[in-house]
N, CA, C, O and CB atoms as a CASP TS submission, in Angstrom:
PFRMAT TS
TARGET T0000
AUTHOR 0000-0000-0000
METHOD Language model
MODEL 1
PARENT N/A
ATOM      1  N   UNK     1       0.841  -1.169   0.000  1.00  0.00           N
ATOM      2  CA  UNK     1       0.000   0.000   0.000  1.00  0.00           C
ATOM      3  C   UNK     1       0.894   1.243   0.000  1.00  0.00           C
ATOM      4  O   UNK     1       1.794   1.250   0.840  1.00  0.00           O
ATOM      5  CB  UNK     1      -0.961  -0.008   1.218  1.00  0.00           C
ATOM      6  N   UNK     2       0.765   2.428  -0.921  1.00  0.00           N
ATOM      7  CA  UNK     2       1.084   3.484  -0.835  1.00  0.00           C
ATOM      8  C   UNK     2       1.265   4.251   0.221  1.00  0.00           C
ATOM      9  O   UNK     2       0.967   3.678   1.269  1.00  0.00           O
ATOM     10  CB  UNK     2       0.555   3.856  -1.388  1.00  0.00           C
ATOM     11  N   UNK     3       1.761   5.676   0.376  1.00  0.00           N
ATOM     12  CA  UNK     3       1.193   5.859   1.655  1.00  0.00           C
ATOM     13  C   UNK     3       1.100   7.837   0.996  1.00  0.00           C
ATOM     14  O   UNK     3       1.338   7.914  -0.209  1.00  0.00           O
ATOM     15  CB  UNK     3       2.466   5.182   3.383  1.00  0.00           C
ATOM     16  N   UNK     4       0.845   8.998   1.584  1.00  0.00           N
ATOM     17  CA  UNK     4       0.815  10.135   0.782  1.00  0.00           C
ATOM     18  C   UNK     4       1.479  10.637   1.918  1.00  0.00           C
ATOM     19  O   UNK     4       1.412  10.063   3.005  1.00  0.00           O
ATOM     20  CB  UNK     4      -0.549  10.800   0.162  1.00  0.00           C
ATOM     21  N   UNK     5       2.133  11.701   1.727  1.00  0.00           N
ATOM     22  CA  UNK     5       2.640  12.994   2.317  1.00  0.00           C
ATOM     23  C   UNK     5       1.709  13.647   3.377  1.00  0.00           C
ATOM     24  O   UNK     5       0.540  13.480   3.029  1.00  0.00           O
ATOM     25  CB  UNK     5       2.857  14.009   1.184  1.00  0.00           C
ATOM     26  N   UNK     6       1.793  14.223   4.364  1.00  0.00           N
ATOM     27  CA  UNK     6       1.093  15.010   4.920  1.00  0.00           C
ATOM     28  C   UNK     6       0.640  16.199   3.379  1.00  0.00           C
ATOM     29  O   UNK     6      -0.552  16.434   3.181  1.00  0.00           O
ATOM     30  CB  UNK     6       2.032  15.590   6.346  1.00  0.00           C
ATOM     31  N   UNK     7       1.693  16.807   2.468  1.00  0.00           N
ATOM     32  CA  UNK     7       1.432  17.912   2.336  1.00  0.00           C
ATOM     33  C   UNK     7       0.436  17.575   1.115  1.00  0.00           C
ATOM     34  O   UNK     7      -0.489  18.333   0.823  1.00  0.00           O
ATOM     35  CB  UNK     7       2.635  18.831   2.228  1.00  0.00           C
ATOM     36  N   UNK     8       0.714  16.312   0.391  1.00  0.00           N
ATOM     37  CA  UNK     8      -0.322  16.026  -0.645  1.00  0.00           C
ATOM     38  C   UNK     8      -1.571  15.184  -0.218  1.00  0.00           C
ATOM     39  O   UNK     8      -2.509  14.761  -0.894  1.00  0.00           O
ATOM     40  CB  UNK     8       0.343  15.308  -1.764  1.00  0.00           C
ATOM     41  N   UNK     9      -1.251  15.059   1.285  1.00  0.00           N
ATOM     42  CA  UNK     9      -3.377  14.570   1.245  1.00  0.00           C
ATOM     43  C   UNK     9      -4.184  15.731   1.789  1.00  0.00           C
ATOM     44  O   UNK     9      -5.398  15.920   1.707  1.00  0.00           O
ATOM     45  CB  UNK     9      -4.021  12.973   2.596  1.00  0.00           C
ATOM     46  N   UNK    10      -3.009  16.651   2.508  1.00  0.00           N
ATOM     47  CA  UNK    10      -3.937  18.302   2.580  1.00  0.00           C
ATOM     48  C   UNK    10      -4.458  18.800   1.023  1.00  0.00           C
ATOM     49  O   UNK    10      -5.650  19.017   0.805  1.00  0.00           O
ATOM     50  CB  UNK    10      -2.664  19.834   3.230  1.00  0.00           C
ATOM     51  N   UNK    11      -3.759  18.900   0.329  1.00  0.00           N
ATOM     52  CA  UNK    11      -3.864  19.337  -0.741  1.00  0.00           C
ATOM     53  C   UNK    11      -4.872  18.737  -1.415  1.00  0.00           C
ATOM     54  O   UNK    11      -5.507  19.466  -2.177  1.00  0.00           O
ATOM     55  CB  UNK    11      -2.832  19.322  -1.278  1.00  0.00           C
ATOM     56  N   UNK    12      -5.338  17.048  -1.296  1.00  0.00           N
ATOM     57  CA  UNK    12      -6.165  16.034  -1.724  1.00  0.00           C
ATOM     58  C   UNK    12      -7.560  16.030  -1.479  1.00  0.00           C
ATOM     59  O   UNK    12      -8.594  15.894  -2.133  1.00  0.00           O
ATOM     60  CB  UNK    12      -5.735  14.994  -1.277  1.00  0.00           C
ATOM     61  N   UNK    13      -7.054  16.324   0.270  1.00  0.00           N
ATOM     62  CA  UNK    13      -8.525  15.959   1.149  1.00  0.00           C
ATOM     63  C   UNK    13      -8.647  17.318   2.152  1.00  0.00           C
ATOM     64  O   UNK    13      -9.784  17.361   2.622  1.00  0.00           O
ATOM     65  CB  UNK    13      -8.385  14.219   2.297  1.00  0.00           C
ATOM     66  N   UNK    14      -7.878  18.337   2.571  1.00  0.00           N
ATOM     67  CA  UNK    14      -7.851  19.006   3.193  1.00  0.00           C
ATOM     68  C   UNK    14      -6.974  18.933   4.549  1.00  0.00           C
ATOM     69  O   UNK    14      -6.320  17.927   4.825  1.00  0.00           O
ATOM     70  CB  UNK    14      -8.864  19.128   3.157  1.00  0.00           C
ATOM     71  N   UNK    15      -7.012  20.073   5.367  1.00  0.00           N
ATOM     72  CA  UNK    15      -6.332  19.535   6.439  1.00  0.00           C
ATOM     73  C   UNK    15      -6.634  18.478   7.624  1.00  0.00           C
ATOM     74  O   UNK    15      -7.821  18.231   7.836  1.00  0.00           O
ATOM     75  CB  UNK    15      -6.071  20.460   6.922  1.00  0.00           C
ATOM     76  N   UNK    16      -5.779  17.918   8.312  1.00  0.00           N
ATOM     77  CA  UNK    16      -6.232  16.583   8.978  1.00  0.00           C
ATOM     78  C   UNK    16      -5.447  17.230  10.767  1.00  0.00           C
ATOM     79  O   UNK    16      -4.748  18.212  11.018  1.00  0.00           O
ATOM     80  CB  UNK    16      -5.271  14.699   7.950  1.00  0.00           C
ATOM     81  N   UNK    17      -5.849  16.427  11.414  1.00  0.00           N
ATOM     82  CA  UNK    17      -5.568  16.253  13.150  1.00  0.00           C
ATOM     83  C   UNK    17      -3.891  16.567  13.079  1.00  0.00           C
ATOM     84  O   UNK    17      -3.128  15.730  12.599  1.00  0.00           O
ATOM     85  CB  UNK    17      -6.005  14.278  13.953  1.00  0.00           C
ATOM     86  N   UNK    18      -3.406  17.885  13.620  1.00  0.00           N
ATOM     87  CA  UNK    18      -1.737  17.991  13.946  1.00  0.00           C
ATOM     88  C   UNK    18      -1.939  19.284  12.628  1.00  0.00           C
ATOM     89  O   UNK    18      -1.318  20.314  12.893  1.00  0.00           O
ATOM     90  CB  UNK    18      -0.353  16.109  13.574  1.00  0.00           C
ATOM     91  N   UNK    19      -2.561  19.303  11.565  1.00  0.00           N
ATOM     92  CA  UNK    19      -2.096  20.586  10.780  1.00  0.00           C
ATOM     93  C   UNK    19      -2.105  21.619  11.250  1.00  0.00           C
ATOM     94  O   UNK    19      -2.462  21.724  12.424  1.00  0.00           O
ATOM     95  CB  UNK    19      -2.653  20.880   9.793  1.00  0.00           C
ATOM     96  N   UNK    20      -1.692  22.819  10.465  1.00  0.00           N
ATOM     97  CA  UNK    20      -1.992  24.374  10.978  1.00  0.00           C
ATOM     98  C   UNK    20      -2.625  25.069   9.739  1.00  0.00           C
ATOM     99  O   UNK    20      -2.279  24.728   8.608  1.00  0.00           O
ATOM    100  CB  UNK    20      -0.490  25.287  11.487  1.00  0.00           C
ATOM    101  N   UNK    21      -3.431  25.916   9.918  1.00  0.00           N
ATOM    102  CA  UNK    21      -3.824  26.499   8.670  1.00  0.00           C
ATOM    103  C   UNK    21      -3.435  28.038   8.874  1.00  0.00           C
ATOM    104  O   UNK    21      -2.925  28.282   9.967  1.00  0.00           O
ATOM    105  CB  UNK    21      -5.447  26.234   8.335  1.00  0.00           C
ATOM    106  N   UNK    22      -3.545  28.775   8.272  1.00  0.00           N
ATOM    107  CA  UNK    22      -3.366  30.349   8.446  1.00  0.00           C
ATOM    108  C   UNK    22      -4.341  30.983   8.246  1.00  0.00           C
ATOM    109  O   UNK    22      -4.735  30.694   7.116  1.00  0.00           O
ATOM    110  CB  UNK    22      -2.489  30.979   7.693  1.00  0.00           C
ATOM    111  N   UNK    23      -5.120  31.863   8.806  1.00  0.00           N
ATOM    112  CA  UNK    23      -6.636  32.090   8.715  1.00  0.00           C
ATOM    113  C   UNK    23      -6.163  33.393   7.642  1.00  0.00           C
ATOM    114  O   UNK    23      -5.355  34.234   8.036  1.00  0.00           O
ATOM    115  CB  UNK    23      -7.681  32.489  10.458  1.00  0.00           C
ATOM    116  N   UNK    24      -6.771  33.455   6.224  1.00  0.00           N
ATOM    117  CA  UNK    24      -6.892  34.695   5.376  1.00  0.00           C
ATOM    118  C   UNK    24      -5.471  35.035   5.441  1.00  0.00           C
ATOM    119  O   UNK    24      -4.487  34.300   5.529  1.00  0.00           O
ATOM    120  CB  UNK    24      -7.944  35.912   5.911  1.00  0.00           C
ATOM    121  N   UNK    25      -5.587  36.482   5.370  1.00  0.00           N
ATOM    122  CA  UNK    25      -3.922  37.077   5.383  1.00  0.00           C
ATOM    123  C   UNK    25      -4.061  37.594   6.588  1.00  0.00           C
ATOM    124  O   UNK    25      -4.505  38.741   6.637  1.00  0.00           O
ATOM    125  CB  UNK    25      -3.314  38.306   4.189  1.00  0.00           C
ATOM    126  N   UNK    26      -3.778  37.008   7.662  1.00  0.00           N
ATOM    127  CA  UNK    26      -3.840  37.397   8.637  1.00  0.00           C
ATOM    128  C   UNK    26      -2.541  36.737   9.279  1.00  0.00           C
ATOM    129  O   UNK    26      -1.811  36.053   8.561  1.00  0.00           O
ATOM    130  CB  UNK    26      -5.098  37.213   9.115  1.00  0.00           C
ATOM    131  N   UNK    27      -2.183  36.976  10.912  1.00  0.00           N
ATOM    132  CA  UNK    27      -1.285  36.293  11.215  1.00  0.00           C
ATOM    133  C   UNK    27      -1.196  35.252  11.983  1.00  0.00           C
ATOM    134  O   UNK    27      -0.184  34.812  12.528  1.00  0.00           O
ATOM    135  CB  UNK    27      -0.701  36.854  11.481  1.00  0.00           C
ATOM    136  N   UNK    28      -2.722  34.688  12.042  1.00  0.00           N
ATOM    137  CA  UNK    28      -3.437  34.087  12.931  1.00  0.00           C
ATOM    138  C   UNK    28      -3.413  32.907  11.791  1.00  0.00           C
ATOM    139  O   UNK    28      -3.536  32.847  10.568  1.00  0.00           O
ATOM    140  CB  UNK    28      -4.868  34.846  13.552  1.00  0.00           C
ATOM    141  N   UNK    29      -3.066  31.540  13.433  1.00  0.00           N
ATOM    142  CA  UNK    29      -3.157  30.052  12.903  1.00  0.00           C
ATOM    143  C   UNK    29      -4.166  29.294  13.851  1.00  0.00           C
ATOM    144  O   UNK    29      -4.430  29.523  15.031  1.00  0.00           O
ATOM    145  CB  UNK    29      -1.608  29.256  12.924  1.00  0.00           C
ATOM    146  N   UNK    30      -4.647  28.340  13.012  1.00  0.00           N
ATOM    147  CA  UNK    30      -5.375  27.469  14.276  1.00  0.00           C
ATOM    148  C   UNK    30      -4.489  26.146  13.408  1.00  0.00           C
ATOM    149  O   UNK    30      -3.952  25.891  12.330  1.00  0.00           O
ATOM    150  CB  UNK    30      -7.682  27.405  14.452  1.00  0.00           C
ATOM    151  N   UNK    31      -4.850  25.453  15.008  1.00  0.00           N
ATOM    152  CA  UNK    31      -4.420  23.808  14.464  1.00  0.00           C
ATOM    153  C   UNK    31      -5.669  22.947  14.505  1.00  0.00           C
ATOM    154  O   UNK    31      -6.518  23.189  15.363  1.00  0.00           O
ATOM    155  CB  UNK    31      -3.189  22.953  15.545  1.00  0.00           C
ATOM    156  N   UNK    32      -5.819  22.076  13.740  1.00  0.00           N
ATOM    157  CA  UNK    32      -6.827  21.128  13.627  1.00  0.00           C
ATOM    158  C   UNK    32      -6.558  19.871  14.756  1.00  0.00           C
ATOM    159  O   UNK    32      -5.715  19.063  14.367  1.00  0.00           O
ATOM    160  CB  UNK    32      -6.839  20.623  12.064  1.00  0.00           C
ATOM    161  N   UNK    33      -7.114  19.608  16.011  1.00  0.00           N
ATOM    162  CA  UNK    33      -7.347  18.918  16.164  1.00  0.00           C
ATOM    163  C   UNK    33      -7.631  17.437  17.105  1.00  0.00           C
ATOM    164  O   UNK    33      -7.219  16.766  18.053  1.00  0.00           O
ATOM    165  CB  UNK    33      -7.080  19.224  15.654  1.00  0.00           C
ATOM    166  N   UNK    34      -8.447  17.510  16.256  1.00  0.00           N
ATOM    167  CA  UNK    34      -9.283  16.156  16.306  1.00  0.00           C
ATOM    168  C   UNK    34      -9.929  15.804  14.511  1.00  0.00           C
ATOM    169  O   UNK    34     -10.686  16.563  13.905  1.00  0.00           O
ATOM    170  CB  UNK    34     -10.835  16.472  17.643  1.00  0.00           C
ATOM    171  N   UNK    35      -9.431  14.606  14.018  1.00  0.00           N
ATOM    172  CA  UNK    35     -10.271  14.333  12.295  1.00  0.00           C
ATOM    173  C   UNK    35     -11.194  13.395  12.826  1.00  0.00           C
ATOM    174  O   UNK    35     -10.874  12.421  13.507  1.00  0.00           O
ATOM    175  CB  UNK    35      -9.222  13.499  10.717  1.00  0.00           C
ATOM    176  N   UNK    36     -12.414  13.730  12.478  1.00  0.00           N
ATOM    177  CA  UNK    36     -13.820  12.345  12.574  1.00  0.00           C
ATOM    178  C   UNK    36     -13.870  11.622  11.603  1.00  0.00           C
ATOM    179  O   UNK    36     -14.736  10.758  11.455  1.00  0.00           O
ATOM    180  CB  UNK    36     -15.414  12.748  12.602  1.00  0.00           C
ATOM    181  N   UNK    37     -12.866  11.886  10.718  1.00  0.00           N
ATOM    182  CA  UNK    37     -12.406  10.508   9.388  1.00  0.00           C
ATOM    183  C   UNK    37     -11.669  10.129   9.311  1.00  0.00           C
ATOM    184  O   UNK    37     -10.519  10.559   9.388  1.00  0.00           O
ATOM    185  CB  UNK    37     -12.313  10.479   8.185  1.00  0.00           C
ATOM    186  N   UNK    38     -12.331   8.550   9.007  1.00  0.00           N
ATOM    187  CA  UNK    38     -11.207   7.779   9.454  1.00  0.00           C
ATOM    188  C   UNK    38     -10.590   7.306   7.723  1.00  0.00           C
ATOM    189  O   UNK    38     -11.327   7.200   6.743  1.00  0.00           O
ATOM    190  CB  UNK    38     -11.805   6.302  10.676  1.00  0.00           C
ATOM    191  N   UNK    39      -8.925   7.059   7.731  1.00  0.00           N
ATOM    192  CA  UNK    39      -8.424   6.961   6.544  1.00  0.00           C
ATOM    193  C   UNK    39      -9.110   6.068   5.801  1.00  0.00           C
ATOM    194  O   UNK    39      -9.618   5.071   6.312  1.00  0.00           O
ATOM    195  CB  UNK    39      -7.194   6.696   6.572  1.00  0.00           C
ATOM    196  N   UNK    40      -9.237   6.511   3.749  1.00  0.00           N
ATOM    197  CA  UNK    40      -9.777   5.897   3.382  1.00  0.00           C
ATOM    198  C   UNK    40     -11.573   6.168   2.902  1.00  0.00           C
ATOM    199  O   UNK    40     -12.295   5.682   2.031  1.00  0.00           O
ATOM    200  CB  UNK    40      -9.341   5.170   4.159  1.00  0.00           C
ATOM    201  N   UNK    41     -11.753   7.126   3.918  1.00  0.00           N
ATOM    202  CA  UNK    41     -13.333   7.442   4.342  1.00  0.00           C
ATOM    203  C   UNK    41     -13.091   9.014   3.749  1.00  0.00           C
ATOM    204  O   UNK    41     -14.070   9.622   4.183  1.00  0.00           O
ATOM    205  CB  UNK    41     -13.864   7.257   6.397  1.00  0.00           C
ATOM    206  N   UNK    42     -12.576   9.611   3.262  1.00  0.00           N
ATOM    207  CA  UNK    42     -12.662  10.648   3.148  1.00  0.00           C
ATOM    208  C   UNK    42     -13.730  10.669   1.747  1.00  0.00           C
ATOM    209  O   UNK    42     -14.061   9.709   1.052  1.00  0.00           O
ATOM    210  CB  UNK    42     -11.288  11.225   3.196  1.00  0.00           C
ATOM    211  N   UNK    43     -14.129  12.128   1.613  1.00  0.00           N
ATOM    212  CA  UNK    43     -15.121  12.620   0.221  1.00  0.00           C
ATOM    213  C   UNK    43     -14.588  13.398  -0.304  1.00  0.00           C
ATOM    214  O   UNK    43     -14.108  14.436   0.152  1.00  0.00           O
ATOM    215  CB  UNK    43     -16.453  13.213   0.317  1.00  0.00           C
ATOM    216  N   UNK    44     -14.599  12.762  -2.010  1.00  0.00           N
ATOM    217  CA  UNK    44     -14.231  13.351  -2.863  1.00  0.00           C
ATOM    218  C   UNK    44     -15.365  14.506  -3.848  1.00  0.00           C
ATOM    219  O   UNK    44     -16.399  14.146  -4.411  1.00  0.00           O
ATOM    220  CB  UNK    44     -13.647  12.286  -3.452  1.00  0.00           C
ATOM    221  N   UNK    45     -14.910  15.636  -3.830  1.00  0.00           N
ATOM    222  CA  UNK    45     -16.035  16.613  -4.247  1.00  0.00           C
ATOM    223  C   UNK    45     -15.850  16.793  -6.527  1.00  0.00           C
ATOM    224  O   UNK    45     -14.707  16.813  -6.985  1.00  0.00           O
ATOM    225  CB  UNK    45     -15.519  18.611  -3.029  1.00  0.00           C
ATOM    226  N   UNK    46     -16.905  16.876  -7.376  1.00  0.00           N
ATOM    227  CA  UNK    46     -15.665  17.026  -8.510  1.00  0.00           C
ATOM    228  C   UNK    46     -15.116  16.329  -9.227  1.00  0.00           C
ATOM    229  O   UNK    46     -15.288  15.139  -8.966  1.00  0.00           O
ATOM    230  CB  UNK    46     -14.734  17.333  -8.215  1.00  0.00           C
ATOM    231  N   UNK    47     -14.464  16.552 -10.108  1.00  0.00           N
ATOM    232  CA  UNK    47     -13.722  16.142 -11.045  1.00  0.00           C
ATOM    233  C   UNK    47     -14.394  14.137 -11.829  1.00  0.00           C
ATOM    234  O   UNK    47     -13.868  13.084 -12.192  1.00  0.00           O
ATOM    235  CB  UNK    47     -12.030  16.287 -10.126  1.00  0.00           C
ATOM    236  N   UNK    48     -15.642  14.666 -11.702  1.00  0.00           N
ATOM    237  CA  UNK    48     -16.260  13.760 -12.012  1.00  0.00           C
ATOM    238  C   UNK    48     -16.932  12.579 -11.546  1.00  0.00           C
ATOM    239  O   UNK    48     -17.546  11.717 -12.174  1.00  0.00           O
ATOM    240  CB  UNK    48     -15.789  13.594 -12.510  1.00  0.00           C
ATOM    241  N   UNK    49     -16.637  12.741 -10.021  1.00  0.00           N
ATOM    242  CA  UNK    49     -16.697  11.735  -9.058  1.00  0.00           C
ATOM    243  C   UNK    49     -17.980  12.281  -8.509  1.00  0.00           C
ATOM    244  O   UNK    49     -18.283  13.474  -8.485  1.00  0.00           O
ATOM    245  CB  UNK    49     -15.408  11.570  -8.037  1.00  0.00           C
ATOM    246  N   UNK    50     -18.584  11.445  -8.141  1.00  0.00           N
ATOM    247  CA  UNK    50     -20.057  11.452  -7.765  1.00  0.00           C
ATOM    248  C   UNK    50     -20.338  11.001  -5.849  1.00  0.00           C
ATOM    249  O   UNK    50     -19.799  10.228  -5.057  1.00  0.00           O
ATOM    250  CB  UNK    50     -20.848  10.116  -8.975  1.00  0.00           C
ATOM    251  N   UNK    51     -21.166  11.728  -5.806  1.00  0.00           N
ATOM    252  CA  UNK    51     -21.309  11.269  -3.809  1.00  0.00           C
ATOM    253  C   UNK    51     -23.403  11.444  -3.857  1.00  0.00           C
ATOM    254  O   UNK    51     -24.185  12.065  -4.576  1.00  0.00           O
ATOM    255  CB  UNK    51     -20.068  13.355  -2.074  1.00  0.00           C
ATOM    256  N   UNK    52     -23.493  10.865  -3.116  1.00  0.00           N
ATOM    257  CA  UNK    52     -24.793  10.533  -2.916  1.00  0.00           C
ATOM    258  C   UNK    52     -25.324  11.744  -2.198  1.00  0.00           C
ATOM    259  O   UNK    52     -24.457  12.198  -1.451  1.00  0.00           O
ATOM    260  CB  UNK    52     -24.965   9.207  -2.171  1.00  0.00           C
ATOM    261  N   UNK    53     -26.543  12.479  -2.163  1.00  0.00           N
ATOM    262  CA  UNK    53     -27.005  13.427  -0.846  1.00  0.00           C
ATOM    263  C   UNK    53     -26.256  13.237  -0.188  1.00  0.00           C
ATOM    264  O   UNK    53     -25.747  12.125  -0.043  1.00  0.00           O
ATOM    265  CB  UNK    53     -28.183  13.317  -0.092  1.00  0.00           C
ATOM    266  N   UNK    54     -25.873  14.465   0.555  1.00  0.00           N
ATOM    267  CA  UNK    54     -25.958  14.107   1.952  1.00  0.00           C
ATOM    268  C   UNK    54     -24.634  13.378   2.528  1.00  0.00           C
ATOM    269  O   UNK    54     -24.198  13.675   3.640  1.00  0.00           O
ATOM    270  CB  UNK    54     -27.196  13.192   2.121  1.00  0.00           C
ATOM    271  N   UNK    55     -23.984  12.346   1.655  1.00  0.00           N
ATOM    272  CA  UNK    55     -22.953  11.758   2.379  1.00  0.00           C
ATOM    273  C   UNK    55     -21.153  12.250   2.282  1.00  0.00           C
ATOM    274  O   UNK    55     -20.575  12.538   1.234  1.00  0.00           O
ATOM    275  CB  UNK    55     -23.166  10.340   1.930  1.00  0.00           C
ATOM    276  N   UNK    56     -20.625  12.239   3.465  1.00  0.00           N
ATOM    277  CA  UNK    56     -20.025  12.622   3.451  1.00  0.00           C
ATOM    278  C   UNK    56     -19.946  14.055   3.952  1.00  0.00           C
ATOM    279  O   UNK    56     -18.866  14.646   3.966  1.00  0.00           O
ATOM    280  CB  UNK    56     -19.851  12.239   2.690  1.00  0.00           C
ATOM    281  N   UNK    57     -21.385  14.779   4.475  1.00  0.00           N
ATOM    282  CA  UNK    57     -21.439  15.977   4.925  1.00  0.00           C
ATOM    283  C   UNK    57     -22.284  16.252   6.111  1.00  0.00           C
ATOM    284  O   UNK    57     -22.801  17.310   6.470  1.00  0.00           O
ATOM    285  CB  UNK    57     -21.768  16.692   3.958  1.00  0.00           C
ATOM    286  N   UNK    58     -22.322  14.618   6.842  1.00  0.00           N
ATOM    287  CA  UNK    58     -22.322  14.649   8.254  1.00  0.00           C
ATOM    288  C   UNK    58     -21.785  15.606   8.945  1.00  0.00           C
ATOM    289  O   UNK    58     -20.803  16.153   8.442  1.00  0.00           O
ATOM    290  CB  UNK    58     -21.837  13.706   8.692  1.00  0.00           C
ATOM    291  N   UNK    59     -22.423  16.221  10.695  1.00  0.00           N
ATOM    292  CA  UNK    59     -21.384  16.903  11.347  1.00  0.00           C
ATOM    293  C   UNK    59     -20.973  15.636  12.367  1.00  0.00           C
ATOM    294  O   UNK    59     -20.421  15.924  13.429  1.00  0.00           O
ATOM    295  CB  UNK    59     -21.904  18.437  12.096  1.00  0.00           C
ATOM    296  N   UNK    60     -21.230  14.297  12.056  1.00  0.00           N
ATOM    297  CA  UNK    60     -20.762  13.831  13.041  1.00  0.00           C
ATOM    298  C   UNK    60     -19.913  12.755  12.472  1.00  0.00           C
ATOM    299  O   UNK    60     -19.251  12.032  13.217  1.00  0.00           O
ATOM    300  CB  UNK    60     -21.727  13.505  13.972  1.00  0.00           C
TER
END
């Protein structure tokens, strides 16, 4: 099994549990975390790929 980069599954799937983001142009960071997905489980939005209602846009 493969495995991805931190910086290309942000880029993939967004940021995950331990990242930092930079809010706007500002100088302000938050860190993410806690992820409620588990690897594998993530949603793909786009590029032709299809998701059912609704899934994948649980808040839980």
């Amino acid at each position: 099994m493969s495995e991805l980069s931190r910086a290309r599954y942000a880029a993939l799937y967004g940021p995950t549990a331990g990242d930092r983001i930079r809010l706007a142009d500002t100088d302000l960071f938050v860190e993410v975390t806690e992820d409620h997905c588990a690897g594998g489980d993530e949603a793909v939005f786009g590029g032709g790929k299809v998701i059912r209602e609704s899934m994948g846009q649980s808040m839980v």
